[in-house]
PDB file of C-alpha atoms and ligand atoms in Angstrom:
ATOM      1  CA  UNK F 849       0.000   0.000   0.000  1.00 95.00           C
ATOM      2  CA  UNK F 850       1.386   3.245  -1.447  1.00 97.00           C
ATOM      3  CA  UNK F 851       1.573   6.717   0.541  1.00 98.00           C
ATOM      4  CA  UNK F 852       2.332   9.398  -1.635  1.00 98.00           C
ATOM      5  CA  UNK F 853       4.470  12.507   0.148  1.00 98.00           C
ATOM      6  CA  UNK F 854       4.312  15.694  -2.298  1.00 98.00           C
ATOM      7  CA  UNK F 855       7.103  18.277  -1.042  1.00 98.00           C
ATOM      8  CA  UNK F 856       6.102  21.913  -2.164  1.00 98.00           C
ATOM      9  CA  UNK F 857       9.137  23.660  -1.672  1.00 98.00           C
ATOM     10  CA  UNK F 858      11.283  25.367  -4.612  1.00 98.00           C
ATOM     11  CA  UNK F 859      14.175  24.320  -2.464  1.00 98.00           C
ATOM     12  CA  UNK F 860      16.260  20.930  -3.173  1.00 98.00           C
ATOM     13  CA  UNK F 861      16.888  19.849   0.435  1.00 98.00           C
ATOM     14  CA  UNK F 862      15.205  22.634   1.849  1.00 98.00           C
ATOM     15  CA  UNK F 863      13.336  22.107   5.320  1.00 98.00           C
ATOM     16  CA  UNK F 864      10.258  21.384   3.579  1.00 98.00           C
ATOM     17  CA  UNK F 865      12.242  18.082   1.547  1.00 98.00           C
ATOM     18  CA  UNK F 866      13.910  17.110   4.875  1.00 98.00           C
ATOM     19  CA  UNK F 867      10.317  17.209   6.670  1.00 98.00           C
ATOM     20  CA  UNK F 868       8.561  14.983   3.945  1.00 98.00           C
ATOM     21  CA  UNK F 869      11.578  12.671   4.093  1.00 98.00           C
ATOM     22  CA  UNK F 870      11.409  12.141   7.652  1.00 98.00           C
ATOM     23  CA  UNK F 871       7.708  11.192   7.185  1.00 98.00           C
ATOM     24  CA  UNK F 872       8.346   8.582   4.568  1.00 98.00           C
ATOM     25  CA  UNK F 873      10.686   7.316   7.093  1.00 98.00           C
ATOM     26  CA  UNK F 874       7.729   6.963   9.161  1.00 98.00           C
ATOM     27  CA  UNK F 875       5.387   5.376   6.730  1.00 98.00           C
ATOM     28  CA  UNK F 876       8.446   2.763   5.558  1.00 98.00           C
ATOM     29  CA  UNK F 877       8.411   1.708   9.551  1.00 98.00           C
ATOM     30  CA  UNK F 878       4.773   1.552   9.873  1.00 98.00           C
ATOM     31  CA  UNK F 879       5.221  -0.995   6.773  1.00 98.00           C
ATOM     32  CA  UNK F 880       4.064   0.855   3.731  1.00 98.00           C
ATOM     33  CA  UNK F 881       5.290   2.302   1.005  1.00 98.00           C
ATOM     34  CA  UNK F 882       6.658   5.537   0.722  1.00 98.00           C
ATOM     35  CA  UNK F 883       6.742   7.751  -2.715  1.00 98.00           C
ATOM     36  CA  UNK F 884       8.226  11.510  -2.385  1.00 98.00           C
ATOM     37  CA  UNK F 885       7.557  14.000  -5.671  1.00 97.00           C
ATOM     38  CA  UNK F 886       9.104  16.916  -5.495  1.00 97.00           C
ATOM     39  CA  UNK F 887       7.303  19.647  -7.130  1.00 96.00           C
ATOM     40  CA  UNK F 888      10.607  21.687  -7.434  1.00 95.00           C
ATOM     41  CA  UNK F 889      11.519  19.339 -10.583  1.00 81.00           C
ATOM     42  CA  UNK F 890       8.614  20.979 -12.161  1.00 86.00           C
ATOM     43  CA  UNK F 891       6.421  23.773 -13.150  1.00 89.00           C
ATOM     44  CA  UNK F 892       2.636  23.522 -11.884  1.00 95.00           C
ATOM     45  CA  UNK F 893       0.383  25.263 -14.210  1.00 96.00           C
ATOM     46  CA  UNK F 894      -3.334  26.700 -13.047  1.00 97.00           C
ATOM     47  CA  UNK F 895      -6.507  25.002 -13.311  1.00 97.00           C
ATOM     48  CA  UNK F 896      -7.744  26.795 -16.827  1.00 97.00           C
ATOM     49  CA  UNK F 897     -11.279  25.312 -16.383  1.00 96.00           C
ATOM     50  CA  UNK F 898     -11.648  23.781 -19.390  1.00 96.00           C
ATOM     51  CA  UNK F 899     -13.750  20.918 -18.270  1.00 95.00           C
ATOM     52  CA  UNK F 900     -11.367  18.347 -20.573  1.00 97.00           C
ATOM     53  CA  UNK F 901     -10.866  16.154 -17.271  1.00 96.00           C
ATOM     54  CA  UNK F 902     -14.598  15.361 -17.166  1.00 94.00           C
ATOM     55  CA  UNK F 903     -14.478  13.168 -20.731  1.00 94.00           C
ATOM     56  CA  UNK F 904     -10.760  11.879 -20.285  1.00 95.00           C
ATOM     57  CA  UNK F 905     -10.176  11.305 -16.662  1.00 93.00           C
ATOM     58  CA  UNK F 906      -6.582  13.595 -17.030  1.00 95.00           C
ATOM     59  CA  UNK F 907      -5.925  17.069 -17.142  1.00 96.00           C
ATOM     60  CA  UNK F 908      -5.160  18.670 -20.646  1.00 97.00           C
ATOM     61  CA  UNK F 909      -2.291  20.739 -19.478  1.00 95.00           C
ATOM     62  CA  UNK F 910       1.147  20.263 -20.460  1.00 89.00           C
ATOM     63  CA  UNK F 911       3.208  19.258 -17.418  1.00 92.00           C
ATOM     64  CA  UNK F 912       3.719  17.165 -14.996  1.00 92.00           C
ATOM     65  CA  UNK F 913       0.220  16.620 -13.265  1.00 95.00           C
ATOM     66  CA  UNK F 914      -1.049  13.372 -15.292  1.00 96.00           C
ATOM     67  CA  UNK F 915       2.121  11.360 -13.763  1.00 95.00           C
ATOM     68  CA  UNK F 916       1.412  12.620 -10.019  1.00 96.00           C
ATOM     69  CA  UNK F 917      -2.449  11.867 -10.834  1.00 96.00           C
ATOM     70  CA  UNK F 918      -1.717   8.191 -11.820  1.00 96.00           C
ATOM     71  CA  UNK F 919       0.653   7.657  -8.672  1.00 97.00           C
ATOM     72  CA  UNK F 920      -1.944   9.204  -6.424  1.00 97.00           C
ATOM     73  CA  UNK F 921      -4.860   7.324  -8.193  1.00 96.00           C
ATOM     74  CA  UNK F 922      -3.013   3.811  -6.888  1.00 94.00           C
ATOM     75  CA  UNK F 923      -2.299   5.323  -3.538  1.00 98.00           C
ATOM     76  CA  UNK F 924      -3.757   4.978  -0.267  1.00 98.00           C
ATOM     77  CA  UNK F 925      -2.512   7.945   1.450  1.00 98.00           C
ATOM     78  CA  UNK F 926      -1.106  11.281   0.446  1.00 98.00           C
ATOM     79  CA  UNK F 927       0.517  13.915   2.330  1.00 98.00           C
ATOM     80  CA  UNK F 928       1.354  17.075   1.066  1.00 98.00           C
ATOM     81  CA  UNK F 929       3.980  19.676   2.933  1.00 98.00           C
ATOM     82  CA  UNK F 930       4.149  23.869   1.567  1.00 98.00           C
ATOM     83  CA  UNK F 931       6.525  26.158   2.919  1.00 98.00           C
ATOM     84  CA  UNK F 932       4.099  29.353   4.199  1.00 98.00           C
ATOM     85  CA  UNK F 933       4.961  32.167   1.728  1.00 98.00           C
ATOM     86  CA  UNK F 934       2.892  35.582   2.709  1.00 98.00           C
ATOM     87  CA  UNK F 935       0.782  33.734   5.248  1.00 98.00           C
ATOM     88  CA  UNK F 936      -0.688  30.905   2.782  1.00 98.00           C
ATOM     89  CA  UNK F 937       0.366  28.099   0.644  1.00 98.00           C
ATOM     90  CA  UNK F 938       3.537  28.077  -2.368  1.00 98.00           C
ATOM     91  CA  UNK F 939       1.033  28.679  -5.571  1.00 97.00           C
ATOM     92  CA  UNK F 940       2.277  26.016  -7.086  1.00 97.00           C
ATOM     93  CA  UNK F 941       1.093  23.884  -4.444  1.00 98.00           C
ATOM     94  CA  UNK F 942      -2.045  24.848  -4.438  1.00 98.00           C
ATOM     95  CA  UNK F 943      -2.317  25.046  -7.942  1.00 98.00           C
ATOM     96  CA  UNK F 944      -1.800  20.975  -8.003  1.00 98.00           C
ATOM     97  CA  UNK F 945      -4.429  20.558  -5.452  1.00 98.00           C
ATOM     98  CA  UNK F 946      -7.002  22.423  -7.433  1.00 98.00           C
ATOM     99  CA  UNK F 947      -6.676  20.193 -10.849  1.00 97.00           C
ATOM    100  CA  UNK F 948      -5.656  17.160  -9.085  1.00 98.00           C
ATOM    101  CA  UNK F 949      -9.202  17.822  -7.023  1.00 98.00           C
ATOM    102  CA  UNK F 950     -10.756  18.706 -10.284  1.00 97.00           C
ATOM    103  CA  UNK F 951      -9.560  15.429 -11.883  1.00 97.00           C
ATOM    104  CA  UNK F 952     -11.019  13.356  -9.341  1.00 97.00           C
ATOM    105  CA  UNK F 953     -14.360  14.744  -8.833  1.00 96.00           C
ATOM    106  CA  UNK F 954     -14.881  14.557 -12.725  1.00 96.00           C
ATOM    107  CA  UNK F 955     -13.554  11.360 -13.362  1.00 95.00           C
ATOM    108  CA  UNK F 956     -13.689   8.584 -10.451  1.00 95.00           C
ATOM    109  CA  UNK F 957     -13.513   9.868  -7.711  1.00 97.00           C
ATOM    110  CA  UNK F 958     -10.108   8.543  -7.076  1.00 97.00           C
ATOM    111  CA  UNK F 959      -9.316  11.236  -3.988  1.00 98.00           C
ATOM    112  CA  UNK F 960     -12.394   9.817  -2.127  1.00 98.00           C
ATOM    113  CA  UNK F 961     -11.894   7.810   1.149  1.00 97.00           C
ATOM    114  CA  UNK F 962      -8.374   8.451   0.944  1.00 98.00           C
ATOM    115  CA  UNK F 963      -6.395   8.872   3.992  1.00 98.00           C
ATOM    116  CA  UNK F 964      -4.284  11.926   3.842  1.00 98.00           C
ATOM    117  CA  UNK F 965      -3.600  15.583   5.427  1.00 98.00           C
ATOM    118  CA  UNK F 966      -1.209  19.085   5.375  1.00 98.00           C
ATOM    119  CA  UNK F 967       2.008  19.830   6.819  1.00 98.00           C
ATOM    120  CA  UNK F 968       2.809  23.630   6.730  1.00 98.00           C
ATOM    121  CA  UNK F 969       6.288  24.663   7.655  1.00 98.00           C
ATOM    122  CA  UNK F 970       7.068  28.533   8.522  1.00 98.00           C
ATOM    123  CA  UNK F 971       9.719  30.717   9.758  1.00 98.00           C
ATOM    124  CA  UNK F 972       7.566  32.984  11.565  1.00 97.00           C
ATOM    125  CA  UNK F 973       3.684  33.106  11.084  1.00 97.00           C
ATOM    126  CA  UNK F 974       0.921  31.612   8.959  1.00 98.00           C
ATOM    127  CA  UNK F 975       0.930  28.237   9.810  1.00 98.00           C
ATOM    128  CA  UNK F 976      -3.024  27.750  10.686  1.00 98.00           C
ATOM    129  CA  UNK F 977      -3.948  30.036   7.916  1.00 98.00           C
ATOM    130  CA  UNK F 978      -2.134  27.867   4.803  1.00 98.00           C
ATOM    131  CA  UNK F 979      -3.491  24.621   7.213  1.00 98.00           C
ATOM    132  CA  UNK F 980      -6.839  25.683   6.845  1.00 98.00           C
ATOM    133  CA  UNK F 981      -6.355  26.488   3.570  1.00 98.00           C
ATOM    134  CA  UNK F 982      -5.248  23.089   2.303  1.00 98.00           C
ATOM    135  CA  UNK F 983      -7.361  21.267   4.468  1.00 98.00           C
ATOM    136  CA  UNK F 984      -9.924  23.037   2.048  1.00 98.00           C
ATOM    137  CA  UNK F 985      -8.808  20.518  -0.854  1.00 98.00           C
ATOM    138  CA  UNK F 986      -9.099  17.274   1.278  1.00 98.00           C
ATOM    139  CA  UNK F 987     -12.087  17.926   2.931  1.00 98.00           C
ATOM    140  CA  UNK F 988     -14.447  18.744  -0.206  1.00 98.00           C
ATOM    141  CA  UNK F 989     -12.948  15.627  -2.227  1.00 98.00           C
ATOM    142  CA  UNK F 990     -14.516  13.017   0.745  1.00 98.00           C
ATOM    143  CA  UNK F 991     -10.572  12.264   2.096  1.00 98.00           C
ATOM    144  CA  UNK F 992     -10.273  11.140   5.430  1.00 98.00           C
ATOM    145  CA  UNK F 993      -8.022  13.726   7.772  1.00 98.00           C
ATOM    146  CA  UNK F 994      -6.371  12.140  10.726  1.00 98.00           C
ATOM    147  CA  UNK F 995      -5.171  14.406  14.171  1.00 98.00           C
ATOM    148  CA  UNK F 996      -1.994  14.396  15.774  1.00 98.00           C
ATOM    149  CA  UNK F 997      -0.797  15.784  19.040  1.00 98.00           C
ATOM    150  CA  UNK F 998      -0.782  19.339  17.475  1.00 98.00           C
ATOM    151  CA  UNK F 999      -1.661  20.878  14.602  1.00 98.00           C
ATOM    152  CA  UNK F1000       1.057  19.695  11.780  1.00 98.00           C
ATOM    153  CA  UNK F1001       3.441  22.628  11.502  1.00 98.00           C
ATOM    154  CA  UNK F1002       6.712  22.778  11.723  1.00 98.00           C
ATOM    155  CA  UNK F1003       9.114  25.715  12.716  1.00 98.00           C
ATOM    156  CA  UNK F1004      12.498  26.510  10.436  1.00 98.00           C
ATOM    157  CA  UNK F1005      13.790  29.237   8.567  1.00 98.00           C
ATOM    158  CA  UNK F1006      15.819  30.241   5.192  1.00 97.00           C
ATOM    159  CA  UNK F1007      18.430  27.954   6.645  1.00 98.00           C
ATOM    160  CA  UNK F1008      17.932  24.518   5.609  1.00 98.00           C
ATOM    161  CA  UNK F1009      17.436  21.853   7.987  1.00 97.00           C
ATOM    162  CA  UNK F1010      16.915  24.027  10.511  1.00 98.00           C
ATOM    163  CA  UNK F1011      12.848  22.932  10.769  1.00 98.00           C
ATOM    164  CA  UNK F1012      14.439  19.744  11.965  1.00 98.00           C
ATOM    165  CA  UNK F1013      15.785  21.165  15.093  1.00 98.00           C
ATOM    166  CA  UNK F1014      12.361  22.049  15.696  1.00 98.00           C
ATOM    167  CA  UNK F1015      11.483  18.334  17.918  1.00 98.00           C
ATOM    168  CA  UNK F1016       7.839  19.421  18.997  1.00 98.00           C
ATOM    169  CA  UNK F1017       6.906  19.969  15.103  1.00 98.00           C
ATOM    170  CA  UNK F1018       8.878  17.112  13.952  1.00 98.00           C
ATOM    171  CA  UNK F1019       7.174  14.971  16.877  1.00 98.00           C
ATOM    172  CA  UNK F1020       3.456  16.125  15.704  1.00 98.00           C
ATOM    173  CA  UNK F1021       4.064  15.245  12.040  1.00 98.00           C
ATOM    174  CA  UNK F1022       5.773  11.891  13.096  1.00 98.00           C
ATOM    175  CA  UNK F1023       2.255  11.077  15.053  1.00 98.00           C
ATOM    176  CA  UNK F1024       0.350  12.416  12.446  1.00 98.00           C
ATOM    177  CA  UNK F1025       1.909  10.463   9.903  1.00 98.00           C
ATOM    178  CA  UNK F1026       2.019   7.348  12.591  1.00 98.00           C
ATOM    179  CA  UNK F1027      -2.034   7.697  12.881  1.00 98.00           C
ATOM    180  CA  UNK F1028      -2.501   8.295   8.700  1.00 98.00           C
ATOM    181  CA  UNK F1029      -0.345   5.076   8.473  1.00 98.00           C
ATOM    182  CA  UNK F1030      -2.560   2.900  11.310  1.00 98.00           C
ATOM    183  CA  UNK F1031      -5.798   4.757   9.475  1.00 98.00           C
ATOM    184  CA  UNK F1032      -4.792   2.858   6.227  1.00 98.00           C
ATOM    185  CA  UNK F1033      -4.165  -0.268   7.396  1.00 98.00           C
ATOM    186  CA  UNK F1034      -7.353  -0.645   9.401  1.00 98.00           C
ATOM    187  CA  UNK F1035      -9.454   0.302   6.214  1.00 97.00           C
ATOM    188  CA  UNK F1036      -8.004  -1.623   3.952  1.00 95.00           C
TER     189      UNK F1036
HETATM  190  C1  LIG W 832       8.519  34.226  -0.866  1.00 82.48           C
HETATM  191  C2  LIG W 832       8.620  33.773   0.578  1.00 82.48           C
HETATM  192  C3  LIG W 832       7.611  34.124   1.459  1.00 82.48           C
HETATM  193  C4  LIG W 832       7.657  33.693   2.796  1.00 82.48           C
HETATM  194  N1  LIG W 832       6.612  34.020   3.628  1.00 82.48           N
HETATM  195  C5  LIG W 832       6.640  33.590   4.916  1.00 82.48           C
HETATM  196  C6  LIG W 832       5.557  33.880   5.803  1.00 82.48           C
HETATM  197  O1  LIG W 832       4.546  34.485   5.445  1.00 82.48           O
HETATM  198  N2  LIG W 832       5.648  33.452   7.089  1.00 82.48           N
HETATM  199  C7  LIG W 832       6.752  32.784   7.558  1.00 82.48           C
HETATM  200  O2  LIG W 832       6.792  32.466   8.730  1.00 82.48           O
HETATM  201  N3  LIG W 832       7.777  32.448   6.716  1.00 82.48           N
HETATM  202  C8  LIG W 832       7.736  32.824   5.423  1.00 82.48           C
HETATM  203  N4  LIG W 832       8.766  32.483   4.569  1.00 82.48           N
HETATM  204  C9  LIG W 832       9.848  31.608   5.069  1.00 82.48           C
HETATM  205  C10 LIG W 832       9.661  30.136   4.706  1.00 82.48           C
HETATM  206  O3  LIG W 832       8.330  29.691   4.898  1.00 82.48           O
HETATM  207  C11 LIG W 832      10.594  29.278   5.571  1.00 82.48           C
HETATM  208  O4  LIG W 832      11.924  29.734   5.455  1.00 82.48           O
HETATM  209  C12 LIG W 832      10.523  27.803   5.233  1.00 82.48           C
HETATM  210  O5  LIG W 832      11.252  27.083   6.197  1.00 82.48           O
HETATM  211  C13 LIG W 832      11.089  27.510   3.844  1.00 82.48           C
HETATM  212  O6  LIG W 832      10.966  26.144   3.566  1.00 82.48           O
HETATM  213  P1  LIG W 832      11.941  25.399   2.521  1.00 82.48           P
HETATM  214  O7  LIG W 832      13.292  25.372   3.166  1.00 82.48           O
HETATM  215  O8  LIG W 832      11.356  24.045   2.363  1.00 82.48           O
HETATM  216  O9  LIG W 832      11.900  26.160   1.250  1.00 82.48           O
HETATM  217  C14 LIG W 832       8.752  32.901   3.236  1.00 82.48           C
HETATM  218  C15 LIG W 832       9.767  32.553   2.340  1.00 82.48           C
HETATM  219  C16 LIG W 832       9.706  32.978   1.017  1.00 82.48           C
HETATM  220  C17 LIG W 832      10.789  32.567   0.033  1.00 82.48           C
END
């Protein structure tokens, strides 16, 4: 069984990667199996509305959605980490939440029932607001949210790896990802 971890950082080992890395850690010991993709390989284009999704079950655009739609389609679980930037979400990152969302409502439903959640990681401020705001995408496409012993952000700035010094964030995303991980295997 297949988590997915989607790291939304522009940053190649930035605090954001190392975060998302520690949590596949977490799924590989809980006995499933990890799969990172890391949206700074690639350019996210917006959602154009163009309804194409609805007949084909894909998106018409250009990049790299269709591959992260077929690994998510076979998952069980998906996680997706942003960096805050201006007290919400990367665009990009939201901007693969919106068609992959799209894709699954018109097509079959693939996001439904699925077990999955945010991480937001901040220097300073903005945490709840980009939480919230993601949690917008998995609630509305029927996913399945699990808690943790806070709410899953995690503290670090332009310095990277320094979110990993952070132990009470790293601690609530490790029990988050812990409870998404015993979530799966109990409904499956
Ligand atoms: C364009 C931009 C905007 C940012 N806005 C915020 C912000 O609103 N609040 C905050 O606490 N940190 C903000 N930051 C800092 C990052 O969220 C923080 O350094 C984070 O750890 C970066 O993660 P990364 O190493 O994975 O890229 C911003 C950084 C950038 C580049």
């Amino acid at each position: 069984m297949n988590v997915v971890l989607i790291s939304g950082s522009p940053r190649a080992d930035g605090n954001t990667e190392q975060i998302i890395r520690a949590c596949a850690a977490t799924v590989e010991q809980a006995g499933l199996t990890p799969q990172i993709i890391y949206l700074r390989d690639n350019d996210i284009f917006a959602c154009k509305a163009c309804g194409y999704c609805k007949q084909n079950g894909k998106c018409r655009l250009d990049d790299c959605l269709n591959e992260i739609i077929e690994q998510v389609r076979g998952a069980k679980g998906l996680i997706v980490a942003s960096p805050v930037y201006f007290g919400t979400a990367r665009g990009d990152v939201m901007c693969l939440m919106q068609r992959l969302g799209m894709v699954s409502r018109s097509s079959d439903q693939f996001l439904d029932g699925m077990v999955g959640g945010p991480i937001a990681v901040a220097r300073r401020g903005g945490q709840t607001i980009t939480l919230s705001e993601m949690l917008m995408f998995f609630f509305i496409n029927g996913m399945i949210v699990p808690g943790s012993t806070y709410w899953n952000m995690v503290v670090g700035n332009h310095i990277k790896g320094s979110a990993m010094e952070d132990t009470e964030g790293i601690n609530t995303v490790t029990a988050f990802t812990e409870n998404l991980c015993n979530l799966i295997k109990k409904i499956n």
